[in-house]
XYZ file of C-alpha atoms in Angstrom:
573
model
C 0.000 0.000 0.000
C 0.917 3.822 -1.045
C -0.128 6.854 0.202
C -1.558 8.995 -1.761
C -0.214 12.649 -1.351
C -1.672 15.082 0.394
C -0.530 18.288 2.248
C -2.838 19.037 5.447
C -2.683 21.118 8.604
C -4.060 18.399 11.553
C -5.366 21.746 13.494
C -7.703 22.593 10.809
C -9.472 19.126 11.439
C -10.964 20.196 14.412
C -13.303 22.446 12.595
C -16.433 23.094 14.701
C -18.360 21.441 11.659
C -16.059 17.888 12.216
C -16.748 18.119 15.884
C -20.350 18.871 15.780
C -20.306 15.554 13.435
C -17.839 13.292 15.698
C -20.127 13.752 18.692
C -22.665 11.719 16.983
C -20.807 8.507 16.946
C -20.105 6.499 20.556
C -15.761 5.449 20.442
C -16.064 1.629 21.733
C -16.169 -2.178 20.728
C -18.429 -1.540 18.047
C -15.932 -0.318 15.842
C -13.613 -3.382 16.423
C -12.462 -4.973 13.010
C -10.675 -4.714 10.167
C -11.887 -1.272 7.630
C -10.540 -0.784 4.339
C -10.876 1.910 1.375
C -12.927 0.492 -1.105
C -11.835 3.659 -3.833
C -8.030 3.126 -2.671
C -7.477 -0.946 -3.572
C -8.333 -2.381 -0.613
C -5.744 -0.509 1.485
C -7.151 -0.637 5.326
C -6.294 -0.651 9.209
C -7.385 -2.820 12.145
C -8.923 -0.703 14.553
C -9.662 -1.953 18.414
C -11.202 1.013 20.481
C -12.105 0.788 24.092
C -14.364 3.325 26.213
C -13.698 4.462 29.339
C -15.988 4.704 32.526
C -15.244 8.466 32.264
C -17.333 8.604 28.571
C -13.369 9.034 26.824
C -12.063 6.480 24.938
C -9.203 4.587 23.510
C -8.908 3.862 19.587
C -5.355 1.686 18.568
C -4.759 1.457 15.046
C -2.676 -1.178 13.130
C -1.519 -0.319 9.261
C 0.563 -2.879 6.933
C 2.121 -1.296 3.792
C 5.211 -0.777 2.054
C 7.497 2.475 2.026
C 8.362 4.323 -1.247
C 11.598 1.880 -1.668
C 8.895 -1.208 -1.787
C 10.518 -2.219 1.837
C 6.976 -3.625 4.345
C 6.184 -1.475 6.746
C 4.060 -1.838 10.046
C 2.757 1.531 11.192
C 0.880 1.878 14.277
C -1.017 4.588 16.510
C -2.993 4.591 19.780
C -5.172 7.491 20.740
C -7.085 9.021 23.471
C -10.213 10.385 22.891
C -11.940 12.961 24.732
C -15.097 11.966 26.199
C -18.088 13.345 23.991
C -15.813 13.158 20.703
C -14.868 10.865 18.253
C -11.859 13.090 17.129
C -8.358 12.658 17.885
C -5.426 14.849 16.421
C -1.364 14.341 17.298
C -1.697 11.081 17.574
C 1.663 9.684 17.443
C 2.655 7.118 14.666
C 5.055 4.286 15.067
C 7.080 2.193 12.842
C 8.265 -1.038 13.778
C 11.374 -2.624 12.416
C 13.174 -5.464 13.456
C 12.616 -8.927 15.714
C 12.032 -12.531 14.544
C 8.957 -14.465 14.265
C 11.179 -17.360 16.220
C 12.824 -15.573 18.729
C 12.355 -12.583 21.194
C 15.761 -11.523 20.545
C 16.641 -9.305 19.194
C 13.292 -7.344 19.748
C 11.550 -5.069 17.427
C 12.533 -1.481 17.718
C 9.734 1.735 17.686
C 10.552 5.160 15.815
C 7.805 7.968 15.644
C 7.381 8.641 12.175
C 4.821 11.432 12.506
C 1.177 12.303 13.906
C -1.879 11.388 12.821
C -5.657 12.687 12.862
C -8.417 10.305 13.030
C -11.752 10.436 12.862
C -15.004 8.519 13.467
C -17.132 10.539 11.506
C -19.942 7.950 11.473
C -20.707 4.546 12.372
C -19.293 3.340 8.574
C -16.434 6.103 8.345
C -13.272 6.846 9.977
C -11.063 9.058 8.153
C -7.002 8.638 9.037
C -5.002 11.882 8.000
C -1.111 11.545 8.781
C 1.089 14.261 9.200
C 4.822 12.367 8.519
C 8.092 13.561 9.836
C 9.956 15.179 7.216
C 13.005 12.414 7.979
C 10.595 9.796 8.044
C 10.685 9.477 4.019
C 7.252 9.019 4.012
C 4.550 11.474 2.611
C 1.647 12.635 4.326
C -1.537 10.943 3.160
C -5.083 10.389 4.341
C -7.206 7.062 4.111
C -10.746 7.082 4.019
C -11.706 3.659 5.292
C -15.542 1.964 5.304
C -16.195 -1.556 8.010
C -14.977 -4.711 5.740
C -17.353 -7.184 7.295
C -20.821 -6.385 8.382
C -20.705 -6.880 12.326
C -18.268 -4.157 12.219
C -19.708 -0.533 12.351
C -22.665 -0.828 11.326
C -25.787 1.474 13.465
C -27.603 -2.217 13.774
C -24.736 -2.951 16.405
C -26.032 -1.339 19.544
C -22.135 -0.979 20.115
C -21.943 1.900 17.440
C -24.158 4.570 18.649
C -25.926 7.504 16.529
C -27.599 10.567 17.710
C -31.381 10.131 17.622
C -33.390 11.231 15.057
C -36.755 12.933 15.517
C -39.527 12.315 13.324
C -41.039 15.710 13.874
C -40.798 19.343 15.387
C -41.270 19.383 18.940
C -44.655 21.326 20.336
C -44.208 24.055 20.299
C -41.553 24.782 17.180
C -42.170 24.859 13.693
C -40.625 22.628 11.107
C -38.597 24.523 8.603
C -37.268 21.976 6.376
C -35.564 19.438 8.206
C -35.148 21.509 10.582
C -37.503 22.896 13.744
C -37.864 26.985 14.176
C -38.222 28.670 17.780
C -40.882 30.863 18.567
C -40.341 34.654 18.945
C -41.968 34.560 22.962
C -41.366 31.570 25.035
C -43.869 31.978 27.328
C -44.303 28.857 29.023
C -42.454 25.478 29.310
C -40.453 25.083 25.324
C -38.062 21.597 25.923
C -35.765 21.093 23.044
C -34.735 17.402 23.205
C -31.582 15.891 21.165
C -32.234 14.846 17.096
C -33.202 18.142 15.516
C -31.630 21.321 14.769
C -33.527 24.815 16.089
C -33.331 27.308 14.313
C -33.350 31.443 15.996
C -34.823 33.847 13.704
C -34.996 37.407 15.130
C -35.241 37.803 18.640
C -36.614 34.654 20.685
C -37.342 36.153 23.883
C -37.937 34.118 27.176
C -40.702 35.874 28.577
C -41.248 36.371 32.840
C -42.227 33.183 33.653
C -41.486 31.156 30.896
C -38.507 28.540 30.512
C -36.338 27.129 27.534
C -35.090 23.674 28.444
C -32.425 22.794 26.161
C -31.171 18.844 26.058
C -27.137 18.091 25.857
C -26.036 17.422 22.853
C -28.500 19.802 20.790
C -27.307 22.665 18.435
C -29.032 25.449 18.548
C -28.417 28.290 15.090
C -28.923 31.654 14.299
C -30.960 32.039 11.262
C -29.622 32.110 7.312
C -31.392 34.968 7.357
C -29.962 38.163 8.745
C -31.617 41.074 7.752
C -32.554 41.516 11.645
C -30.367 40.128 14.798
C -30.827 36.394 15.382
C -30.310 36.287 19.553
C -31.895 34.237 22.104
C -33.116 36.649 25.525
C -33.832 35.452 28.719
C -36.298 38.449 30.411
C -36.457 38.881 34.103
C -38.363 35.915 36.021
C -37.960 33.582 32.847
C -35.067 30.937 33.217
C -32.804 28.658 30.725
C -31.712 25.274 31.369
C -28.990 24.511 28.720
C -27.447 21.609 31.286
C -25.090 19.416 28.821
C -22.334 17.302 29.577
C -18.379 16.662 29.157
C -19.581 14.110 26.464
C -22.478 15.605 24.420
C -21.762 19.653 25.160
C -24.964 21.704 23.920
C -24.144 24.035 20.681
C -25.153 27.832 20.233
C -23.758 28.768 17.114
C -24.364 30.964 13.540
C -25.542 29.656 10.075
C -22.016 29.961 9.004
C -18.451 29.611 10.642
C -18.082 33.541 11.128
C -17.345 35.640 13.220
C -20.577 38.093 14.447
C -23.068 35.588 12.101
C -25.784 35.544 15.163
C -26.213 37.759 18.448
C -25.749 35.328 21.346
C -27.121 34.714 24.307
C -28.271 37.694 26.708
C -29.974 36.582 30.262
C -31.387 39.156 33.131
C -32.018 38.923 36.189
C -32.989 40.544 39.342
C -29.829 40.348 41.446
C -27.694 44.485 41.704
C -26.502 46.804 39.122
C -25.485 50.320 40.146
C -27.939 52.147 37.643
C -31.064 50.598 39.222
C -33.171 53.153 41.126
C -36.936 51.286 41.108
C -38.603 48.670 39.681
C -40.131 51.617 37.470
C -36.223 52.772 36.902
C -34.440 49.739 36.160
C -31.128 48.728 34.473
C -31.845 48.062 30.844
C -29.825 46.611 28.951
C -28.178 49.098 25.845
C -28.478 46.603 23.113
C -32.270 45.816 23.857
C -33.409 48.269 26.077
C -36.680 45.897 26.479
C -34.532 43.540 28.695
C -34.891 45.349 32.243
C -32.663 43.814 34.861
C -31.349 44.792 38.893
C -32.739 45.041 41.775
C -31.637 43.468 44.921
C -32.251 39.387 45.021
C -28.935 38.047 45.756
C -29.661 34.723 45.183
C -31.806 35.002 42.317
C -31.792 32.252 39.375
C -31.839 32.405 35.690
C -31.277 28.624 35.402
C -28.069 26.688 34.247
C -25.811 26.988 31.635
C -23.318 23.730 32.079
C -21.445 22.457 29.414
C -22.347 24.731 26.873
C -20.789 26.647 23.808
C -21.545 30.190 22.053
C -19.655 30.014 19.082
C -19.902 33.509 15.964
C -21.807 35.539 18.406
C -21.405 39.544 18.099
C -24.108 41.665 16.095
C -23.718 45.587 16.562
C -26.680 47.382 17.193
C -25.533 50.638 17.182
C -22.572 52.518 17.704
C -20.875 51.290 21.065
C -23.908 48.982 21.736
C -23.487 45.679 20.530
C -25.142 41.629 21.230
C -22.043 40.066 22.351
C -21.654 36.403 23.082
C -23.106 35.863 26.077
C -24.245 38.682 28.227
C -25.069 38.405 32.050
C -27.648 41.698 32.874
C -28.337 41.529 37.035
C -27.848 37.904 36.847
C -28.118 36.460 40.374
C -26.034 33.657 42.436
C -28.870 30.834 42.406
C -27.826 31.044 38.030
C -25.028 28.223 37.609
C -22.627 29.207 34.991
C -19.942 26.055 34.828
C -17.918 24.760 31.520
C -19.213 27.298 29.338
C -16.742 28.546 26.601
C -17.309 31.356 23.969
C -15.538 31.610 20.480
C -15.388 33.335 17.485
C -17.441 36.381 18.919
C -17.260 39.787 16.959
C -17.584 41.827 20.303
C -16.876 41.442 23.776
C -17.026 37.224 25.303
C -18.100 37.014 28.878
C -20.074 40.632 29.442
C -21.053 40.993 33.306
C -23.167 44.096 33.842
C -23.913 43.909 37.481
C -24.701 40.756 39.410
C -23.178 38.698 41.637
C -23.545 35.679 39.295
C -20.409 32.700 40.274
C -18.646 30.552 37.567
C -16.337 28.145 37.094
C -14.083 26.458 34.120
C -15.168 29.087 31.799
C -13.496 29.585 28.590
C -13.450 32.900 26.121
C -11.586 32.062 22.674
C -10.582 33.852 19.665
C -12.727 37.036 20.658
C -12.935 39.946 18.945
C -13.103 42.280 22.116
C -12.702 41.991 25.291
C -12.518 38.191 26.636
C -13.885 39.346 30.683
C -15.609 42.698 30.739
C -17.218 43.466 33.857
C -19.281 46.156 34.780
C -22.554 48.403 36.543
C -21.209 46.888 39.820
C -20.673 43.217 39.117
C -19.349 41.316 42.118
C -19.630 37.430 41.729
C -17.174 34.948 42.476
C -15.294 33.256 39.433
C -12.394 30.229 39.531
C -10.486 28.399 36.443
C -10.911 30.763 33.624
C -9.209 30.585 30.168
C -8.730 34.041 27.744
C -7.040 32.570 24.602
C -7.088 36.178 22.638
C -6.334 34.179 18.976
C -7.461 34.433 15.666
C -10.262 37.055 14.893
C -10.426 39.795 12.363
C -12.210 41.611 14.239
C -9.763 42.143 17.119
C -8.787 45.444 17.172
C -6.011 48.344 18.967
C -8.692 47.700 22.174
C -9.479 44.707 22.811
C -8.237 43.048 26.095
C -8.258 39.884 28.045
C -9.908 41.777 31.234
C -11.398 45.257 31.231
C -13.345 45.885 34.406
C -15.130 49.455 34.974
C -17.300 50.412 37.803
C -18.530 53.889 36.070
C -17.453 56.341 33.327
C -19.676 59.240 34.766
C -19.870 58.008 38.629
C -16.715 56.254 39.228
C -17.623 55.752 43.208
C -21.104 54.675 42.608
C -22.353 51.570 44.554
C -22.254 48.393 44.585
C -18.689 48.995 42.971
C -17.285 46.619 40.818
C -15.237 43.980 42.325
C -15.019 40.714 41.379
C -13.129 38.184 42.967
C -11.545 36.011 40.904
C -8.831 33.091 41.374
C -7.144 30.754 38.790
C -7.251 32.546 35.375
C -4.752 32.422 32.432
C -4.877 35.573 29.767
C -3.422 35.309 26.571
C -2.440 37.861 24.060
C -2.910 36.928 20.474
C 0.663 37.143 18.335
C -1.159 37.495 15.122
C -3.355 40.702 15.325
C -2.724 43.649 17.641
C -4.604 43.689 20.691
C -4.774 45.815 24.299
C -3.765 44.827 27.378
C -3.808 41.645 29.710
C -5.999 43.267 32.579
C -6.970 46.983 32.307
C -8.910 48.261 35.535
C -10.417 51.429 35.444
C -13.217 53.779 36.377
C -13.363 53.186 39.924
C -13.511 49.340 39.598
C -12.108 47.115 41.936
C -11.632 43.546 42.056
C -9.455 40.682 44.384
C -7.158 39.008 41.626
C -5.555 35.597 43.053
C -3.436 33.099 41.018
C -3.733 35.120 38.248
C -1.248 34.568 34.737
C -1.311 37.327 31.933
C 1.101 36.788 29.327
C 1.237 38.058 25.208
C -0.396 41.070 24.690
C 0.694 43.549 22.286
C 0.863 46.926 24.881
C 1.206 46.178 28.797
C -0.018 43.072 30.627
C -1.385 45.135 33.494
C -2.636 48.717 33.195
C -4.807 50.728 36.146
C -6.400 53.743 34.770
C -8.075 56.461 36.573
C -7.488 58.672 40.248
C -10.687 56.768 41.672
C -9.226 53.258 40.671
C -5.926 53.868 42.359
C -7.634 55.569 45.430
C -8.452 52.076 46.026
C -5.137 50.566 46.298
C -1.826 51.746 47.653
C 2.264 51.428 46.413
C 3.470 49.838 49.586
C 0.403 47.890 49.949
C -3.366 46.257 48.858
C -6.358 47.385 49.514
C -9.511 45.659 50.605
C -11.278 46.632 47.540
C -8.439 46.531 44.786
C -6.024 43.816 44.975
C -3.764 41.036 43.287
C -2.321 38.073 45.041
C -0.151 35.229 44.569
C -0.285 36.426 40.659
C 2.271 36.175 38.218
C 2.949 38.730 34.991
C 4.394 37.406 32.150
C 5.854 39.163 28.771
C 3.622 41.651 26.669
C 4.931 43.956 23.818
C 4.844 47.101 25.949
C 6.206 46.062 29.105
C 4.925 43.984 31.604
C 3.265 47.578 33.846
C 1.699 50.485 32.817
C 3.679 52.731 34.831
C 3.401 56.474 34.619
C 5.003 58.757 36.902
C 1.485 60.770 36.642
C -0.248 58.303 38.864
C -0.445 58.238 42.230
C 1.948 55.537 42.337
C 2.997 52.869 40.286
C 1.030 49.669 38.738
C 4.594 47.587 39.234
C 5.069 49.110 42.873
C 1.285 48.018 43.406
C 2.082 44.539 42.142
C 4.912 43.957 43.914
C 3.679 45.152 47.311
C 5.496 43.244 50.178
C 4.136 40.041 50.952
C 1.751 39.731 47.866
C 3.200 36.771 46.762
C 3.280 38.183 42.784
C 5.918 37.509 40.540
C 7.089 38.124 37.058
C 9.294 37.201 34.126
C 8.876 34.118 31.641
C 6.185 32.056 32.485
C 6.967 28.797 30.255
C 4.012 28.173 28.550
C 3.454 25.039 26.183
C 0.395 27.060 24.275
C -1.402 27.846 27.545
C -0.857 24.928 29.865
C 2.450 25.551 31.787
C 5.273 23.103 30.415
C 7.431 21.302 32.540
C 9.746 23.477 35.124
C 7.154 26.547 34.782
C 6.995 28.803 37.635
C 3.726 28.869 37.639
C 3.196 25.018 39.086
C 3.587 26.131 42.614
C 3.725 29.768 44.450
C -0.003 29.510 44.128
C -2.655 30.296 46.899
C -6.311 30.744 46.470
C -8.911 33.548 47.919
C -9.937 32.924 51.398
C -13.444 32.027 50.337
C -15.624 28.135 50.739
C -16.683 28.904 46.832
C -12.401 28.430 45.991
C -11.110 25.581 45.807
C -7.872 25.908 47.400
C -4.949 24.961 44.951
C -0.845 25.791 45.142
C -0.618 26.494 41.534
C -0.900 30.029 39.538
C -2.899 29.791 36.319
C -6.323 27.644 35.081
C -4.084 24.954 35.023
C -2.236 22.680 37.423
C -0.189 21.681 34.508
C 0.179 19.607 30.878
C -2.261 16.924 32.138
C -4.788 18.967 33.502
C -6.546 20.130 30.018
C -10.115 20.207 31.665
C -10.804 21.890 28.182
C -10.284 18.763 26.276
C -13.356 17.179 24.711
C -16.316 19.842 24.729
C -14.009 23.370 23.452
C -13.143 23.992 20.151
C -10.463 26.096 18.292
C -7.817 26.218 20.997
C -4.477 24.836 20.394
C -3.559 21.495 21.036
């Protein structure tokens, strides 16, 4: 067997489109067997997979074929997949040379050759794309292999596990092709279960009282048609329940794989914001001033997001008032915000405008904005966040992994902003110019611990503003403004903002005695720390029972700990 030639970037195989297709297909014994390309000769692999009690799974691969010299060759390649996919990428691939069929000496020897891709796109497809060393005098090739015998991967083998498919629309919806459209006003109980796409055409609107109940695994789209914003609202009173899991992850996305194709997801709630004055002078929300949120209910919920992506999210309404990904207006405590990760948005990622909302293991990507922007007084509790500021074109000269503002026109106002966050990792992107790490400003607090900024293009801290600094000191933190245990990488304007125009400086701030903060290179292997990082220890958590305490600085306790792996796309791997 030959390989035929062809020249592929693995990364680009974890499209959102392959992944939304892998998570159909269950990785275990009932893909056990020999496969083979019927339009290639015959040429094939053995495949054993295994799955795990944790939903991942194990998929070992076994090729026979000849080099370009005509010389046999035994290739081979075992792969973890993530639980809730059936796609693998860097999987290493061996060749074997060597040993005797009569004797264990002398024993077969193991090179790595190069990396492979492979995916299970259905129960009758995988697709193998290798990637070969440039030494290995191999080319890079990719087989497209079907079962050869019929117990093997077939959907009649209860092994081999498809997606369900629903006959019809749920009540409720309306069928639009194959496909099942949302209502404009949810106004009582709308559940969306798993084997049909819904569709968002203008603005579907959970009214006061109402509830969208979303299944995991179901993909949710903005509307082909966008001659008016496609965004799903959540008013005051009404509540979501998008509660997925590690293995089928629920799906807000666009009609098309671009950035600002839909307008998100936007949620209020009844918890603080420092504009409220009545329940006849609310908050309202700039982008759709009919979404009224604040008050003073603490605890309030606006159901669960768990497990969940928003993926091309970002329409501008007008000028400085845009849907971004997924907004957070007022949103209360009793709301559970956990595994969530945004990507691809044209505007800001995670927008906080007031609330005390908590969240964990939430992860902004490729955003064309701001990653973390709070505001209006938001003061929730957040642990194990990830700002990968990537590959956007709409990132612009101000967009930043954190900028937190208490008020342009009232800096002092209260509640203030401060929110308390431990265990985040912000990353500039190197491709397109960008802001800074973490810009505070405006009067906003905030209590930073474990904390990792590293690759922006101007400074990876910056304070801004007399009524921000008034709440810190140089030789010391304050209660309201303060970073701990942190670390501060490299950024292309210096690591501090300093200005001998403030009342003191952002590196004397950060390096006030006994903070525990550091800086200098913080050995990154894309954004989990590699091996001898700094980072892996110095770390200490806020003295809070929502933190988990941990010793390490950074989202990540280090290159095993990927808790991303399986349900986020477009992040490097």
């Amino acid at each position: 067997m030959s390989f035929p030639l062809r020249k592929t970037a693995l990364a680009l195989a974890l499209s959102s489109a392959s992944l939304a297709c892998a998570a159909q297909v269950v990785v275990n014994d009932g893909l056990d067997g020999n496969w083979f390309a019927p339009n290639a000769g015959g040429r094939g692999v053995s495949v054993d997979a295994i799955a795990n009690e944790d939903g991942s799974s194990r998929i070992y691969g076994v090729v026979f074929t000849y080099d370009t010299a005509g010389k046999p060759l035994w290739l081979t390649m075992l792969g973890d997949v993530p639980a809730g996919q059936s796609v693998v990428d860097g999987v290493p691939v061996l060749r074997f040379e060597g040993g005797r069929f009569d004797s264990a000496n002398p024993a077969p020897t193991s090179t790595v050759v190069g990396t492979a891709s492979i995916d299970v796109s259905s129960c009758k497809a995988i697709s193998l794309t290798f990637d070969m060393n440039a030494d290995s005098g191999l080319p890079d090739a990719t087989l497209d292999v079907a079962p050869a015998q019929v117990n093997v991967g077939y959907a009649a083998n209860p092994l081999c596990a498809a997606a369900p498919v629903l006959a019809a629309c749920p009540t409720g919806t309306t069928a639009e092709g194959a496909d099942c459209l949302l209502p404009n006003s949810i106004t009582g109980n709308l559940y969306l279960p798993a084997g049909k796409k819904y569709l968002v055409r203008g603005a579907v609107i959970v009214e006061g009282g109402g509830t969208l109940t979303v299944a995991p695994g179901v993909t949710v789209q903005g509307h082909s048609d966008i001659s008016v914003a496609n965004f799903i609202g959540v008013k005051q009173d009404g509540r979501i329940y998008a509660d997925g899991t590690p293995t089928r992850p629920i799906v807000f996305t666009g009609p098309t794989p671009e950035v600002g194709s839909w307008g998100g997801l936007h949620i209020a709630g009844r918890s603080t914001c420092n504009d409220y004055v009545s329940a006849a002078e609310p908050c309202r929300f700039e982008a759709y001033p009919d979404m009224a949120f604040g008050g003073g209910k603490l605890d309030d919920s606006s159901g669960v997001l768990r497990y969940v992506r928003i993926e091309w999210a970002g329409v501008p309404i007008r000028p400085n008032e845009e849907l971004n990904s997924l907004t957070l207006l007022g949103v209360g405590a009793g709301t559970v915000l956990d595994h969530v990760q945004v990507d691809g948005g044209k505007d800001d990622g995670f927008e906080f405008f007031g609330g005390n909302v908590n969240g964990s293991h939430l992860v902004c990507s490729n955003m064309g904005d701001d990653c973390f922007d709070f505001d209006d007084g938001y003061h929730g509790k957040l642990q194990f966040l990830l700002a990968w500021q990537g590959d956007n074109t709409d990132i612009g000269s101000d967009s930043n992994g954190i900028e937190s503002d208490n008020s342009k026109d009232s800096p002092d106002i209260q509640p203030r902003t401060q929110p308390q966050i431990s265990n985040i990792t912000l990353l500039g992107s190197s491709t397109f110019p960008n802001k800074h790490g973490l810009r505070i400003r405006r009067g906003s607090g905030g209590n930073y611990a474990n904390l990792v900024v590293h690759g922006f293009t101007d400074r990876c801290l910056a304070l801004d503003d007399a009524a921000t600094f008034a709440l810190g000191t140089a030789s010391g933190q304050g209660a309201a403004l303060s970073m701990t245990h942190s670390f501060v990488g490299q950024c292309g304007g210096g690591a501090f903002d300093d200005s001998a125009n403030d009342p003191y400086l952002v590196s004397a701030w950060f390096n006030a005695t006994g903070a525990g903060n550091q800086s200098g290179d913080p050995k990154l292997n894309g954004f989990l720390p590699a091996a001898g990082s700094p980072l892996l220890q110095g770390g200490k958590s806020l003295a809070d029972p929502f933190f988990r305490p941990v010793s390490y600085r950074g989202a990540f306790a280090g290159a095993h700990d990927d808790w991303t792996a399986g349900w986020t796309v477009h992040l490097p791997r």
